[in-house]
Coordinates of C-alpha atoms in Angstrom, one line a residue:
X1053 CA 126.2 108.8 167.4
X1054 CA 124.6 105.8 167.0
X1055 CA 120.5 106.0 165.8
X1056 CA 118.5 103.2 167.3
X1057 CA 115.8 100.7 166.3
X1058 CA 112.5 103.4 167.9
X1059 CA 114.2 106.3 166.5
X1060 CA 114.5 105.3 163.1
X1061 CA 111.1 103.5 163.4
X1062 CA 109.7 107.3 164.9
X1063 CA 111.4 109.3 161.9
X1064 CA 109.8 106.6 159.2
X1065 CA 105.9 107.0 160.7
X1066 CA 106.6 111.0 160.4
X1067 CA 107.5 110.7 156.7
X1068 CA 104.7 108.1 155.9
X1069 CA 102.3 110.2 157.5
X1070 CA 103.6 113.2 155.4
X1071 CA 103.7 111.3 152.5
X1072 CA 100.7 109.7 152.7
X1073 CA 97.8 112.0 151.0
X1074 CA 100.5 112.5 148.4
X1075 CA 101.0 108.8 146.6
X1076 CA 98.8 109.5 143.3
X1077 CA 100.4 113.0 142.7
X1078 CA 103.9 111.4 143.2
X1079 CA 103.0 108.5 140.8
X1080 CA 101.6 110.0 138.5
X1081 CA 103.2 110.5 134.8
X1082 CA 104.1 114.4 132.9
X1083 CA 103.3 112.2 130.0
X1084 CA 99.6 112.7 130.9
X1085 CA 99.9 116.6 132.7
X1086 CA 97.5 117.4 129.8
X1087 CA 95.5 114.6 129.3
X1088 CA 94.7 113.8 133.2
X1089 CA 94.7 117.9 134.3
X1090 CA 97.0 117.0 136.5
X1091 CA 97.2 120.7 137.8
X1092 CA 94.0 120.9 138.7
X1093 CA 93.4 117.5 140.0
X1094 CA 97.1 117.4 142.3
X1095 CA 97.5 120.9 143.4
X1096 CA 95.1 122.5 146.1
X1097 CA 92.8 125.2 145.1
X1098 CA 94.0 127.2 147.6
X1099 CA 97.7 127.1 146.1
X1100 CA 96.0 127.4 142.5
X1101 CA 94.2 130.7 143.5
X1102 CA 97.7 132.3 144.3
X1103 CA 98.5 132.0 140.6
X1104 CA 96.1 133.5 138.0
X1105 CA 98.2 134.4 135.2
X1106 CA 102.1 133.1 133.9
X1107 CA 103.3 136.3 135.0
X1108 CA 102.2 134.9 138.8
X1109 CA 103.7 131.7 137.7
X1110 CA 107.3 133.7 136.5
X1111 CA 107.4 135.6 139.7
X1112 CA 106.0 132.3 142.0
X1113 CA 109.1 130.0 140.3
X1114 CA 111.8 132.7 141.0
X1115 CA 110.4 133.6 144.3
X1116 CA 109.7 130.5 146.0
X1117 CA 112.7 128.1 143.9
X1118 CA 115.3 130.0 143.2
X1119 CA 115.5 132.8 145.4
X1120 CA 114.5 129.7 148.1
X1121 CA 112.0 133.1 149.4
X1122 CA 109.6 132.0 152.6
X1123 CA 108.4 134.4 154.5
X1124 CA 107.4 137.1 151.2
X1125 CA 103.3 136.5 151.5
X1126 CA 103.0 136.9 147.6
X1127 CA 102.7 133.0 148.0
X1128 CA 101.6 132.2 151.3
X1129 CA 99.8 128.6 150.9
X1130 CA 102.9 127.8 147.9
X1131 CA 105.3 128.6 151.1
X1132 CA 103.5 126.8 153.6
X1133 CA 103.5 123.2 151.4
X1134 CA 107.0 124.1 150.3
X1135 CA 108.4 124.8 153.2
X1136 CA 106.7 121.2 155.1
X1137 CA 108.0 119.5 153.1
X1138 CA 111.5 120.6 153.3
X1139 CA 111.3 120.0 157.0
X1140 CA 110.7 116.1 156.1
X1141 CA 114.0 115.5 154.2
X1142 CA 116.8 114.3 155.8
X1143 CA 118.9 117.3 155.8
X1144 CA 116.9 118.4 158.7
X1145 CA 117.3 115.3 160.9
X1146 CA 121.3 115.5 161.6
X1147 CA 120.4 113.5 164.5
X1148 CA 119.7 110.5 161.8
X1149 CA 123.4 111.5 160.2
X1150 CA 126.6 110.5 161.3
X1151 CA 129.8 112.8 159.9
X1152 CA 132.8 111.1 158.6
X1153 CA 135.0 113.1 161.5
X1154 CA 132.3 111.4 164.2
X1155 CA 133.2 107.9 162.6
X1156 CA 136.8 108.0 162.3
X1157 CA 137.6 108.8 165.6
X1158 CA 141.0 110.5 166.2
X1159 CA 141.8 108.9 162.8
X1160 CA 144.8 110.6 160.7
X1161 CA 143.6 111.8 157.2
X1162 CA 145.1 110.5 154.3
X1163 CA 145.9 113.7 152.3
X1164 CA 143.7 113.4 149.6
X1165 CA 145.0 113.6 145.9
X1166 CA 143.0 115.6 143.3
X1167 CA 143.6 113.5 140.1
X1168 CA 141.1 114.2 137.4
X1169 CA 142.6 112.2 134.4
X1170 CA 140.9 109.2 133.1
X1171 CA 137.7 110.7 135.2
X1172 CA 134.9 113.4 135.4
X1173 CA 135.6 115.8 138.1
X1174 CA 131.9 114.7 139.6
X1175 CA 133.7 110.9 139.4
X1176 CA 136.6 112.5 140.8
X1177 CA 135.2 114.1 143.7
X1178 CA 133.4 111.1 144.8
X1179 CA 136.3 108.8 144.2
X1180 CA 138.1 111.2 146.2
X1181 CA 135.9 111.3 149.0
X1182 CA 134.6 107.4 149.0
X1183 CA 138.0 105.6 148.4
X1184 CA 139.1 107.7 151.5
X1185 CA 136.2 107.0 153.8
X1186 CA 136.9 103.1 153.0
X1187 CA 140.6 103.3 154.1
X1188 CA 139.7 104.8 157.0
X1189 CA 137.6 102.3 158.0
X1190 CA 139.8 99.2 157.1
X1191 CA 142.6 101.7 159.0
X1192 CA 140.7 102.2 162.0
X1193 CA 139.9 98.2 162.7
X1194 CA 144.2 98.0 163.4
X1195 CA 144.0 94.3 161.1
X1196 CA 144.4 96.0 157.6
X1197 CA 147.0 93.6 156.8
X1198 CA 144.2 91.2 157.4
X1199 CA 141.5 92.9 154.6
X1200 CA 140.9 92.4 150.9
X1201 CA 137.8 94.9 149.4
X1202 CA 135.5 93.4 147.2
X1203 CA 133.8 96.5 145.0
X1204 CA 130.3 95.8 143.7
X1205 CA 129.3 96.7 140.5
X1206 CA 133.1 97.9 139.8
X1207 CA 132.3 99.3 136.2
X1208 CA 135.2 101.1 134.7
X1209 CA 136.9 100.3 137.9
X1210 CA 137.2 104.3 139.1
X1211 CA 137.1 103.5 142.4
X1212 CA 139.0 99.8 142.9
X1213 CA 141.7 101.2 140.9
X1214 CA 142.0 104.4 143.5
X1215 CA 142.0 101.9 146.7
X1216 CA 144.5 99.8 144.8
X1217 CA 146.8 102.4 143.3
X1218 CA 146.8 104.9 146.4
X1219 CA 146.3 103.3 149.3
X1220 CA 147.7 99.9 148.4
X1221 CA 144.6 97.7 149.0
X1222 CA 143.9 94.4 147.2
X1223 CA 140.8 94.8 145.6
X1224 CA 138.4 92.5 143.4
X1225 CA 136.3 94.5 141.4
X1226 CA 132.8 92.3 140.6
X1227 CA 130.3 93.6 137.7
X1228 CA 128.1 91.6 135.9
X1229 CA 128.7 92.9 132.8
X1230 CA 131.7 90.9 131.4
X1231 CA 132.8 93.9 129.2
X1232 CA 133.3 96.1 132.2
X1233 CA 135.5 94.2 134.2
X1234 CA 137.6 94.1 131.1
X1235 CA 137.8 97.8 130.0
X1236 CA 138.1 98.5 134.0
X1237 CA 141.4 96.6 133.6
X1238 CA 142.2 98.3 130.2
X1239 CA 141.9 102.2 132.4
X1240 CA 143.5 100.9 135.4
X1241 CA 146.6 99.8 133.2
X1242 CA 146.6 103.3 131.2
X1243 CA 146.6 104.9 135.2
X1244 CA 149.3 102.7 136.1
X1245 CA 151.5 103.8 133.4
X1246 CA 150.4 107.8 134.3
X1247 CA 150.0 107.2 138.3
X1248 CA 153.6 108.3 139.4
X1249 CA 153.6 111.7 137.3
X1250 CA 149.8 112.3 138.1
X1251 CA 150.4 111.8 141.8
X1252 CA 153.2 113.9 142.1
X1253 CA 151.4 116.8 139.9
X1254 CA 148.2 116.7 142.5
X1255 CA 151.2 116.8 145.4
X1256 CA 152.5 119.6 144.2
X1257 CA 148.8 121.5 143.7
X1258 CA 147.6 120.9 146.8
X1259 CA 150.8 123.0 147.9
X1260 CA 149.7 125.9 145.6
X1261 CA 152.3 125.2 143.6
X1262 CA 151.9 125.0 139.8
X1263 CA 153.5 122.0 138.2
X1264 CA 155.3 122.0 134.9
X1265 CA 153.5 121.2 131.5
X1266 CA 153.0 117.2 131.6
X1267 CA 156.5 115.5 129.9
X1268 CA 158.7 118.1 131.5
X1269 CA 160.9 116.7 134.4
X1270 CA 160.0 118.4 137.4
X1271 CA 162.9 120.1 139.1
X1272 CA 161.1 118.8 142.7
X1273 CA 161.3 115.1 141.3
X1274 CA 164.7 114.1 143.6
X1275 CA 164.2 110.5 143.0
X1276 CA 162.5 107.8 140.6
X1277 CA 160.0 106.0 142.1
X1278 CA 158.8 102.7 141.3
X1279 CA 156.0 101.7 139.3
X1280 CA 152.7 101.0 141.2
X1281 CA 152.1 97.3 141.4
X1282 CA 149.0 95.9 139.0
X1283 CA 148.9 92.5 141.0
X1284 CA 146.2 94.2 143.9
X1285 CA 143.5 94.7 141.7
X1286 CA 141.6 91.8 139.7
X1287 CA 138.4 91.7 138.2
X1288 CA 135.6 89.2 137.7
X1289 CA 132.5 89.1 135.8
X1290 CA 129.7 87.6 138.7
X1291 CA 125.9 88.2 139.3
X1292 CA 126.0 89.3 143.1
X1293 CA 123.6 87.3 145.7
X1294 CA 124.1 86.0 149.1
X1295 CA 125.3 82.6 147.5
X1296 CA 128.3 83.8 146.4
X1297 CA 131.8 82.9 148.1
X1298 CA 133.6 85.8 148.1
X1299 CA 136.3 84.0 149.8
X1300 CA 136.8 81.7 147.3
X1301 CA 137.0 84.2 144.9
X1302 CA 139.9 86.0 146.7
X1303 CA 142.0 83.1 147.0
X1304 CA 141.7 82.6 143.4
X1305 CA 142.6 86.1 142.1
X1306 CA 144.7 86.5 145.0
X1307 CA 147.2 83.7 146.6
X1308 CA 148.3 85.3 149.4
X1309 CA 145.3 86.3 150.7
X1310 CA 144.6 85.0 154.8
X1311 CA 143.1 82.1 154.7
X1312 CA 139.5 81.2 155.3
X1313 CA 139.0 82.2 159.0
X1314 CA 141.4 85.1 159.2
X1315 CA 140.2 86.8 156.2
X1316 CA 138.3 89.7 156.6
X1317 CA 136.6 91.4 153.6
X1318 CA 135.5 95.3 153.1
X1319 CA 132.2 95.1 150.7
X1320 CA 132.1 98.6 148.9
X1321 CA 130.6 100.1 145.9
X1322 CA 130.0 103.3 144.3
X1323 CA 126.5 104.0 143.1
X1324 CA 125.5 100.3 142.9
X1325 CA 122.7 100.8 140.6
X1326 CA 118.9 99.4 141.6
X1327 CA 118.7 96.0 143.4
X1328 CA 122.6 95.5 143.9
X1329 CA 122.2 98.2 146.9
X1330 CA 120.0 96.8 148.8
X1331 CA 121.9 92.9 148.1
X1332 CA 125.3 94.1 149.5
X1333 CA 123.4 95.2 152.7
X1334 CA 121.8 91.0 152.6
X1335 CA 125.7 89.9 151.5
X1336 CA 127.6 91.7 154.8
X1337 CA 124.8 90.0 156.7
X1338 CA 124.8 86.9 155.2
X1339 CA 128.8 86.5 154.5
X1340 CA 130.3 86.2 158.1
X1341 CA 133.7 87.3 156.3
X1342 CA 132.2 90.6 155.3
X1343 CA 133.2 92.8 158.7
X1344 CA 132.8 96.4 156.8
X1345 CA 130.6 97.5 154.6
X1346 CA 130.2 100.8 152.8
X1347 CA 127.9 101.2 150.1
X1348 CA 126.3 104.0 148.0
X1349 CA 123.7 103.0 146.0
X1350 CA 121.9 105.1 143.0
X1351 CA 119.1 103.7 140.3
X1352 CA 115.9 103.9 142.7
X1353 CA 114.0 103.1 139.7
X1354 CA 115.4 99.8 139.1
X1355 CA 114.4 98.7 142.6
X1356 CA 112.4 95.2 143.0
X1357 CA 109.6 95.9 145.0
X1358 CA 108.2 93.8 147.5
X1359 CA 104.4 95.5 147.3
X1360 CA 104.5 97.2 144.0
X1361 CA 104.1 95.2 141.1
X1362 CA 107.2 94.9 138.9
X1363 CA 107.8 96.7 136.0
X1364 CA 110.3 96.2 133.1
X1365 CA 113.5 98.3 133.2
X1366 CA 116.3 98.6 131.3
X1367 CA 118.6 94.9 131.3
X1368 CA 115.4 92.5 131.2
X1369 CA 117.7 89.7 131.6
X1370 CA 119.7 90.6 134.3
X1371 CA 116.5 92.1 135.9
X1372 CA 114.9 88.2 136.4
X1373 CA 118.0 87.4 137.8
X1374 CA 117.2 89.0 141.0
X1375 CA 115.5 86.6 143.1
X1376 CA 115.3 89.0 146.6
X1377 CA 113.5 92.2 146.7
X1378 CA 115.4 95.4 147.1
X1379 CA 112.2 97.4 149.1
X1380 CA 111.3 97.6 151.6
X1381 CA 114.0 95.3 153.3
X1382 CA 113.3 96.5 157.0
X1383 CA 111.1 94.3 158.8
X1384 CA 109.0 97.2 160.1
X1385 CA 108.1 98.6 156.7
X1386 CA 107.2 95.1 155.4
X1387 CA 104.5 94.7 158.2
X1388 CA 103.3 98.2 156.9
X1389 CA 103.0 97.1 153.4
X1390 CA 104.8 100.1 152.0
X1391 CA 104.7 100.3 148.5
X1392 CA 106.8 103.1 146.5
X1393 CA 105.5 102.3 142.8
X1394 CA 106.9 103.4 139.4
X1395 CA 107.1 107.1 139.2
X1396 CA 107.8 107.7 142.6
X1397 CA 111.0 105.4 142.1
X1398 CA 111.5 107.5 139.2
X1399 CA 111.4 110.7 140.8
X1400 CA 113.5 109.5 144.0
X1401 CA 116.3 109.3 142.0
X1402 CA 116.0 113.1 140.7
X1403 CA 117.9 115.6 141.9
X1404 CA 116.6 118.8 143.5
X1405 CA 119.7 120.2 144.7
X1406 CA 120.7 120.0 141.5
X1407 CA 117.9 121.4 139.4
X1408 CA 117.5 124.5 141.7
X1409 CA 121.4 125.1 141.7
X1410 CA 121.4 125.7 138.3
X1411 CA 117.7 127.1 137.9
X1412 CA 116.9 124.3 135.6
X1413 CA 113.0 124.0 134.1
X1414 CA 112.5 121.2 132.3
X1415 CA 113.2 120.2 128.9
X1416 CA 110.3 121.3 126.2
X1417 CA 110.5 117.6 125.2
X1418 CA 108.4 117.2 128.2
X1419 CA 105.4 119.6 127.3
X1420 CA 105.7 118.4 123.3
X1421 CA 105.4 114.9 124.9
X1422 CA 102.4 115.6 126.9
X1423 CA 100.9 117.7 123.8
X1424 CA 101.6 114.0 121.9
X1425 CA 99.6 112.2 124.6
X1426 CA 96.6 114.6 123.8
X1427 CA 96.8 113.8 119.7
X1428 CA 97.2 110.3 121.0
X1429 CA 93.3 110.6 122.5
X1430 CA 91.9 112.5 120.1
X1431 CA 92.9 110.1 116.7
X1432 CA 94.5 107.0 118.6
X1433 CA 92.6 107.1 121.7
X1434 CA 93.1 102.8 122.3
X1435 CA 97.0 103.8 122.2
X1436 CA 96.5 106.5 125.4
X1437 CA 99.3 104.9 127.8
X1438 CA 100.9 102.9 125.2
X1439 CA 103.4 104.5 123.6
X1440 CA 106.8 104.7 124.6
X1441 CA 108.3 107.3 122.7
X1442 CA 112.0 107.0 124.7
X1443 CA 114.6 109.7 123.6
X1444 CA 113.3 112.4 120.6
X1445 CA 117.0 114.1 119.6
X1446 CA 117.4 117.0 117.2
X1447 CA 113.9 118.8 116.7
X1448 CA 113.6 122.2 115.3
X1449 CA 110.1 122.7 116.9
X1450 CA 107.1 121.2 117.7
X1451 CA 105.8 120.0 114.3
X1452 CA 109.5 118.7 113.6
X1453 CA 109.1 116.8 117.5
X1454 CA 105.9 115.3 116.1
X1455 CA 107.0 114.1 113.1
X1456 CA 110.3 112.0 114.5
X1457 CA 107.9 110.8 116.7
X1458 CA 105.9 109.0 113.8
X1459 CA 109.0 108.1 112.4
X1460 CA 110.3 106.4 114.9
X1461 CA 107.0 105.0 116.2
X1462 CA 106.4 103.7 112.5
X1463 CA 102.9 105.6 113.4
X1464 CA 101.2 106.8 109.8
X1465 CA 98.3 108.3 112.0
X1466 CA 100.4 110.6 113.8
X1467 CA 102.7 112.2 110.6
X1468 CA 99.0 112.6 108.8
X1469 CA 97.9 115.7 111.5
X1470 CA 98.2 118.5 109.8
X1471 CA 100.0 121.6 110.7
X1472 CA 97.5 124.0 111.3
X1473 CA 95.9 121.3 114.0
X1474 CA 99.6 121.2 115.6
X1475 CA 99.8 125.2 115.7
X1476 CA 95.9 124.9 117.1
X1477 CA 97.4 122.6 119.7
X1478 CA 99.9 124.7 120.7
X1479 CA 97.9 128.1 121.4
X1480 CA 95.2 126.2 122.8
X1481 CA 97.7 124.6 125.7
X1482 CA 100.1 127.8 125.7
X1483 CA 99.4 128.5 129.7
X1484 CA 99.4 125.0 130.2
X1485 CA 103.2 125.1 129.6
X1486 CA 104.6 127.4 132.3
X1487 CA 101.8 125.6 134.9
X1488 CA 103.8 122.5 134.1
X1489 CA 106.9 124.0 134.8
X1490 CA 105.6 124.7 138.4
X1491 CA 104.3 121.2 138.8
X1492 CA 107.3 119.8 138.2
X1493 CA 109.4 121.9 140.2
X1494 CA 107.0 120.8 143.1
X1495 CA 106.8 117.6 142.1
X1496 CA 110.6 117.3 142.4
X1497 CA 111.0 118.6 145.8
X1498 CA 109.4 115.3 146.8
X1499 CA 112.5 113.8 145.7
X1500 CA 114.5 114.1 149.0
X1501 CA 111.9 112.4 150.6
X1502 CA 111.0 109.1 148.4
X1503 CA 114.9 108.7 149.0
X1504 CA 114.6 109.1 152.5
X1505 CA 112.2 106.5 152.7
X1506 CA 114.4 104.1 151.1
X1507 CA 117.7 105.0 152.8
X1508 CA 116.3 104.9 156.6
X1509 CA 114.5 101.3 155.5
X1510 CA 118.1 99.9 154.7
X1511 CA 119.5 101.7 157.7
X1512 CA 116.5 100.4 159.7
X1513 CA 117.3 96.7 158.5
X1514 CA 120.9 96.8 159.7
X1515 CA 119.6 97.9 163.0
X1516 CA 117.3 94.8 163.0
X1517 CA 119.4 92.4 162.7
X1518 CA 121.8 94.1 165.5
X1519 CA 124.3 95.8 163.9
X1520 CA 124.3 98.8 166.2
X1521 CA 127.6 100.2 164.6
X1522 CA 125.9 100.7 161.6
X1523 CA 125.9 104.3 159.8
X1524 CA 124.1 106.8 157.7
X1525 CA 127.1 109.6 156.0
X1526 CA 126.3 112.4 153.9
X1527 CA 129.2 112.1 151.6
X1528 CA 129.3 113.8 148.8
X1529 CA 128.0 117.6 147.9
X1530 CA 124.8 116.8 146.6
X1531 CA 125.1 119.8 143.4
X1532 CA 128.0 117.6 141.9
X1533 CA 126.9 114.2 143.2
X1534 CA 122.9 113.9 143.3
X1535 CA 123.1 110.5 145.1
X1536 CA 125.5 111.5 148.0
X1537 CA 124.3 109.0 150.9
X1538 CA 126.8 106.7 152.3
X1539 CA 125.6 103.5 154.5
X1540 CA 128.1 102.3 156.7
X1541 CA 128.6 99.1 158.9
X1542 CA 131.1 97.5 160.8
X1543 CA 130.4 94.1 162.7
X1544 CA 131.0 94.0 166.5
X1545 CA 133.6 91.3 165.9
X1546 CA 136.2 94.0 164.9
X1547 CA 135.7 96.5 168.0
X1548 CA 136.3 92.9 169.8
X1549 CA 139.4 91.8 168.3
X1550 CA 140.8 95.4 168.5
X1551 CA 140.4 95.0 171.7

């Protein structure tokens, strides 16, 4: 079960080398799929000679995506890349994958409790799933009594309040956005209020048996039972680093906690977004209080990267508050040099599973947008690059797309082209938008492996520093949950003092 320090190592030079013709085409932009020819330029000629008209490109995107066809010869050099790359992804390596059964050994299952209120049922199938896993975990060491979970990046506090509430846990939830630790506090005391009769309604489901309209007294309801206790689950607004006492902050929230010495700490989160990830991995490590860790992280894009020069995102100020770099955090990529960049950050956190599961092509916004970039050249050609259009909501067509563009680029050049150029634009670039459509759907199958990359570097630096009882799970179904990838750690010291 457990994957060791040369096979991880092995797995990583297989995927670089696979990878490794392919960094411009996975860093490059849609925005410039017009501008840049990025068909021509990115896909082999022998691939482009398959396709000669969009009636190839129809049958080529239904064959080869959504049917999943490999072995029809309409598309024999499409298969051949296709089908490569899919043998790279991680799917194909169980050996690299450890199952939650393989884990939890001869560990009774909590029955699980299907309550959707207050959530999404993707948020409730991977609350489900994740706030089990973690009591199994805390369960298994035979010192729960012993454990307080710290949750990272606890947001609206969907899964402290399920660790809490169920399973009886005292969890601090830590975001550093003030306003969510607050409104997590506001749902958790709306699920408090709701928890008995929502409980008992998934108790009865999961026996087939249909409950009563909600404020009707179920007949099966013998006896009253008490309210669930708030006091197990605080909250606290903190920027997360390896300086932070998360002992300290226990005994403050919590009085009775063990003291300093005998308390052990379970660091979780649920889709810790960008940098926060790869920190909670340098946190178990650097905390000697932190025995389990389980952490599954999301935001790829907002990664700070070691080799790749850094880009703004999103929270500017929270993004210089991150002093340590999120990738790669493995000793043995670091020697490479490995370097993801922008896009390919960008497109690690897309989801193909997804996309072919619901036979998805991409939103005409991105063909207008590339149309834009082409206008941008031809009257603005200084601003080629420069424009950041963001979100365009609410257009009728493409002459509509353009001029909310102007508008909200305050652009006087741009809402002066007229409409016969726009309609000119469009016939001259008609092909051009089912090619796109292809491109992107190949594009996107590089997904799985950008995210490989990432995950087996922060499995690879557990290994490093010796934490041989460290885990990669495959959680979550990846059509509902696109980030799915669970990494696991225990430190030695609790095998011992089972002993």
């Amino acid at each position: 079960m457990a994957k060791g320090v040369t096979q991880l190592e092995k797995r990583l030079d297989a995927l670089l080398l696979y990878i490794q013709p392919h960094w411009d085409f996975l860093n490059c932009h849609m925005v410039n799929y017009l501008t840049d020819q990025h068909w021509s330029r990115f896909m082999p000629e022998a691939m482009r000679k398959e396709i000669n008209n969009r009636k190839d490109l129809d049958l080529a995107i239904e064959k080869l995506f959504w049917q999943k066809e490999r072995s029809s010869n309409q598309f024999p050099e499409w298969e051949r890349f296709l089908t490569n790359g899919e043998h790279e992804r991680l799917s194909e390596h169980p050996e690299l994958l450890t199952t939650v059964d393989q884990l939890i050994e001869e560990q009774e299952n909590a029955t699980q409790l299907n309550i959707r209120e207050f959530m999404s049922a993707k948020k409730c199938h991977e609350v489900e799933l994740a706030a089990a896993l973690v009591d199994n975990l805390i369960q298994s060491t035979g010192h729960q009594h012993d454990f307080c979970i710290v949750d990272a990046g606890d947001g609206k506090g969907y899964l402290s309040s399920r660790m809490a509430l169920q399973y009886g846990h005292r969890v601090l939830g830590i975001d550093a956005n003030a306003a969510n630790t607050e409104n997590a506090l506001n749902r958790n005391r709306k699920l408090q209020r709701a928890w008995n009769g929502l409980t008992e309604r998934a108790e009865l489901q999961s026996q087939g048996i249909t409950p009563k309209r909600r404020g009707k007294k179920s007949p099966t309801r013998k006896t009253a039972k008490s309210m669930p206790v708030l006091e197990n689950y605080k909250t606290t607004a903190r920027f997360i680093n390896t300086e932070v006492d998360f002992g300290n902050l226990l005994a403050e929230h919590f009085p009775t906690v063990p003291s300093a010495g005998n308390l052990s700490i379970c660091l979780t989160g649920l889709h810790t977004c960008g940098n926060l990830a790869a920190t909670c991995l340098q946190v178990f490590h650097a905390r000697p209080d932190c025995q389990i860790l389980c952490n599954i992280g999301c935001c790829y894009h907002l990664l700070k990267e070691r080799y790749s020069q850094q880009e703004f995102f999103g929270n500017k100020a929270l993004m210089d508050m991150q002093t340590d770099f999120g990738f790669p955090l493995s000793q043995y990529l670091q020697k490479l040099q490995i370097r993801l960049g922008r896009n390919a950050r960008m497109l690690a956190a897309q989801s193909i599973e997804r996309t072919l599961d619901a036979k998805e092509l991409p939103n005409v916004t991105l063909y207008y947008r590339a149309l834009l970039e082409v206008l941008v050249c031809r009257h603005a050609p200084h601003l080629k690059n420069e424009l950041q259009v963001g979100k365009v909501r609410k257009f009728e067509n493409f002459q509509d797309y353009i001029q909310k563009c102007a508008k909200k680029l305050d652009a006087p050049w741009l809402a002066a082209i007229d409409v016969a150029e726009l309609q000119s634009l469009l016939q001259e670039f008609a092909q051009d938008k089912h090619s796109l459509d292809m491109f992107y759907l190949v594009r996107m199958s590089f997904a799985p492996l950008l995210e490989s990359l990432i995950l087996l570097d922060r499995l690879l630096y557990l290994k490093e520093l010796g934490y041989d009882r460290s885990y990669l799970i495959d959680l979550f179904d990846p059509v509902i949950s696109p980030r799915h990838f669970a990494i696991v750690a225990l430190k030695t010291s609790l095998s011992q003092a089972g002993q």
